[in-house]
mmCIF file of C-alpha atoms in Angstrom:
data_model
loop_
_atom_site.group_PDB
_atom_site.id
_atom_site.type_symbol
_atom_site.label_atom_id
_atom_site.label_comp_id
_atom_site.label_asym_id
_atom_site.label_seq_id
_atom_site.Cartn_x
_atom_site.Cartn_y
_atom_site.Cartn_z
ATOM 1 C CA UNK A 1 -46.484 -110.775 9.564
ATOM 2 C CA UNK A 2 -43.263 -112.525 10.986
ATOM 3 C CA UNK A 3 -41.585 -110.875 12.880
ATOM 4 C CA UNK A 4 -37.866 -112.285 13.484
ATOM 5 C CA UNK A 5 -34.439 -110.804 15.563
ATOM 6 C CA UNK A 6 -33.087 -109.242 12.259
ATOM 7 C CA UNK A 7 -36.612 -108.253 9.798
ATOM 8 C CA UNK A 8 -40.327 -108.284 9.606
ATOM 9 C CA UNK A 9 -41.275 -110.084 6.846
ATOM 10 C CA UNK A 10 -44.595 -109.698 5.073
ATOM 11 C CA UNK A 11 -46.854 -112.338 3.034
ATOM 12 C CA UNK A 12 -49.591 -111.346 0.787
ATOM 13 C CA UNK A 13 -52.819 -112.957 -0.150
ATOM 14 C CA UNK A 14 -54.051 -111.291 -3.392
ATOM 15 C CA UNK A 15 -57.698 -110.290 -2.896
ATOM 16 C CA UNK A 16 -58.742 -112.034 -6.042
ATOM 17 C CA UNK A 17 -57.727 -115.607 -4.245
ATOM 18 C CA UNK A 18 -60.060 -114.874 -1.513
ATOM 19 C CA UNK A 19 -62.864 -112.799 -3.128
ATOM 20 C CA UNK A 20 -63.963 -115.951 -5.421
ATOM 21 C CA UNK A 21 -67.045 -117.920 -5.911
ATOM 22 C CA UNK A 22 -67.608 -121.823 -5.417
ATOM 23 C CA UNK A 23 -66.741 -122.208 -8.562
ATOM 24 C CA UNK A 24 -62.901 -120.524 -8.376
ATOM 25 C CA UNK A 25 -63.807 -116.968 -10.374
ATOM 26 C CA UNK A 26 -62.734 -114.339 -8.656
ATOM 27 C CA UNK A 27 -65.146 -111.181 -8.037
ATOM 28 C CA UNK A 28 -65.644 -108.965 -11.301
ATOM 29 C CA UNK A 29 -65.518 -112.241 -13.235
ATOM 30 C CA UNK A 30 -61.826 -112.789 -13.105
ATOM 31 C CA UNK A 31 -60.386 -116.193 -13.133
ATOM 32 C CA UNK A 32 -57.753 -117.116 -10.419
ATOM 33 C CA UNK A 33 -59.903 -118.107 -7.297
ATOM 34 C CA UNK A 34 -59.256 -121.150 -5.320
ATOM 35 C CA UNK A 35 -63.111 -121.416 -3.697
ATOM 36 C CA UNK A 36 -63.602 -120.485 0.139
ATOM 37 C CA UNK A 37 -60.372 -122.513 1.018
ATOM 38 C CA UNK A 38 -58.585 -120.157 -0.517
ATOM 39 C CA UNK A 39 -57.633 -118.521 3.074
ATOM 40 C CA UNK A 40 -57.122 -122.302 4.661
ATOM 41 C CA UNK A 41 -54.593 -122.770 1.742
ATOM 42 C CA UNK A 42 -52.894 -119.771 2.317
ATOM 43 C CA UNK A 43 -52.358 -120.341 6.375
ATOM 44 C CA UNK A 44 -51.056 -123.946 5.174
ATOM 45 C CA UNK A 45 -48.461 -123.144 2.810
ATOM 46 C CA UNK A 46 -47.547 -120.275 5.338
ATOM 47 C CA UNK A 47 -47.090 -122.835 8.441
ATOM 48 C CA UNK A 48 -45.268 -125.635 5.563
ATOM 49 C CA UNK A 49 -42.880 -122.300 4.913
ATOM 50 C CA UNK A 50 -43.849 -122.575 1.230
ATOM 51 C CA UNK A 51 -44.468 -118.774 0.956
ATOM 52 C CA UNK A 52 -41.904 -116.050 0.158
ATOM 53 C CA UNK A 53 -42.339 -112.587 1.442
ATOM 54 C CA UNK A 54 -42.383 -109.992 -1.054
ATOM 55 C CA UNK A 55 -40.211 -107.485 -0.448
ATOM 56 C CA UNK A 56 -41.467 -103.470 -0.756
ATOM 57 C CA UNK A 57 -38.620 -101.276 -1.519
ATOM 58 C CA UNK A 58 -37.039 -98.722 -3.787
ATOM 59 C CA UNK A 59 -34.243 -99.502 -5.723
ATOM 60 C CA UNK A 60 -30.748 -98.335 -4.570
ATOM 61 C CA UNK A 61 -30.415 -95.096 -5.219
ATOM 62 C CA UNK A 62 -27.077 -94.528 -7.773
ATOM 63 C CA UNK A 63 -25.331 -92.433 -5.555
ATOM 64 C CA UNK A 64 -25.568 -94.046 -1.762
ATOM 65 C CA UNK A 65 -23.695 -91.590 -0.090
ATOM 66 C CA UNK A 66 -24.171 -87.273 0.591
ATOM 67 C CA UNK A 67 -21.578 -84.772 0.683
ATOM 68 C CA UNK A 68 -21.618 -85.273 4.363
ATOM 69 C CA UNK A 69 -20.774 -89.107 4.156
ATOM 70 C CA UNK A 70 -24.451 -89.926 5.067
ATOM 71 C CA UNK A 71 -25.340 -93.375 3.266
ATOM 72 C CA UNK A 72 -29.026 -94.222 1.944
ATOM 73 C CA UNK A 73 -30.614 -97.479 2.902
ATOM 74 C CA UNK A 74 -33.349 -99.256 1.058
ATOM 75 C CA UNK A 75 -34.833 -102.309 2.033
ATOM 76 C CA UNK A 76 -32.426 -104.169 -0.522
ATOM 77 C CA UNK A 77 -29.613 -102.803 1.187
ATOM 78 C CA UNK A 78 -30.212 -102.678 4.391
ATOM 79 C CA UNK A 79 -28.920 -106.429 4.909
ATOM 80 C CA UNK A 80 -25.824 -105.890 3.158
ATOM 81 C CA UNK A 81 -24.783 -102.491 4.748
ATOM 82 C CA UNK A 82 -25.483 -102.167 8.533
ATOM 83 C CA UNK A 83 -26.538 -106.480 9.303
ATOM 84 C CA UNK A 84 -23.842 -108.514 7.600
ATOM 85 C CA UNK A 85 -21.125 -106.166 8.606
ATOM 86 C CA UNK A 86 -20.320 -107.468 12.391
ATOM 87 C CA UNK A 87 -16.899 -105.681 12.832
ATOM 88 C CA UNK A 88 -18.930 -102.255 11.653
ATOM 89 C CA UNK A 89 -21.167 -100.221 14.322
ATOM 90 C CA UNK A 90 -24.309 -98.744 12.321
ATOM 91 C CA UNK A 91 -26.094 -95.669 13.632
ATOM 92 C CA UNK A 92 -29.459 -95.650 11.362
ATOM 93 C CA UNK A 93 -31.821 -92.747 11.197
ATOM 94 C CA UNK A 94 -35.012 -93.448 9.813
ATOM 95 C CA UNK A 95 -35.979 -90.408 7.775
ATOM 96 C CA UNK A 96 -39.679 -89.080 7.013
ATOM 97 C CA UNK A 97 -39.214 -86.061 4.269
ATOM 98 C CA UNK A 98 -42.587 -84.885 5.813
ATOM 99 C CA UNK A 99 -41.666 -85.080 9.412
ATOM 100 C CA UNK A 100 -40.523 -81.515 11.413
ATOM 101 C CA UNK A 101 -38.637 -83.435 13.546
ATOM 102 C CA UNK A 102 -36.596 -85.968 10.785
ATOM 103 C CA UNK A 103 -35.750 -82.178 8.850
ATOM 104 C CA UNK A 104 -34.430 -80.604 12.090
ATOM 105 C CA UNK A 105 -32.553 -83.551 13.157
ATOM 106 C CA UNK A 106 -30.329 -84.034 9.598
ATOM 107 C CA UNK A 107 -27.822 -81.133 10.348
ATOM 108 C CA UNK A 108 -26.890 -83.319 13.527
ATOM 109 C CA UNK A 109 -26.711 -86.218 11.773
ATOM 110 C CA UNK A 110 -24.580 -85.113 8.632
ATOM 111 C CA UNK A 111 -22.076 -83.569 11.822
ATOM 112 C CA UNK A 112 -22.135 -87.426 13.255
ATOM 113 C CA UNK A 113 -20.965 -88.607 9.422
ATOM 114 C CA UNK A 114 -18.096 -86.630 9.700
ATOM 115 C CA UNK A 115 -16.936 -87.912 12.999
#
């Protein structure tokens, strides 16, 4: 994990890469290993920056906005709508469906859309 001012960004080494025999199979007699240096490779083309972090999110939803004005970030458009907008001020609630709390707090925070 790297964690920066602006995003944590995550790289992955598929278990098949490090699960392998000498020989480069992978476990369950996949091909696709790289050997025991298969975690040594993977911290050097991390420190070389030759990685790119994969990116979990949902897609954009196709309607970003509620009745109450309330917009829905994803991790694809979280940049674009509260970071590269410096003249903007952002208020961001991060929502759990599951969470008491999250549920309760909503009415307040459709009332602070409207403001």
């Amino acid at each position: 994990t790297n964690r920066t001012a602006t995003a944590t960004h995550r790289y992955y080494l598929p278990p098949e890469r490090v699960l392998s025999d000498s020989e480069g199979t992978a476990a369950g007699g996949r091909g696709g290993g790289h050997g025991g240096n298969a975690v040594s490779r993977f911290l050097d083309d991390f420190f070389r920056g030759l990685l790119t972090p994969d990116l979990l999110s949902q897609p954009p939803p196709p309607n970003r906005t509620n009745a109450a004005g309330v917009q829905t970030l994803t991790g694809r458009t979280f940049r674009s709508l509260v970071l590269d907008r410096p003249d903007r001020h952002s208020v961001v609630h991060f929502y759990a469906p599951t969470c008491g709390h999250c549920k309760r707090f909503s009415n307040v925070w459709n009332h602070w859309a409207r403001l």
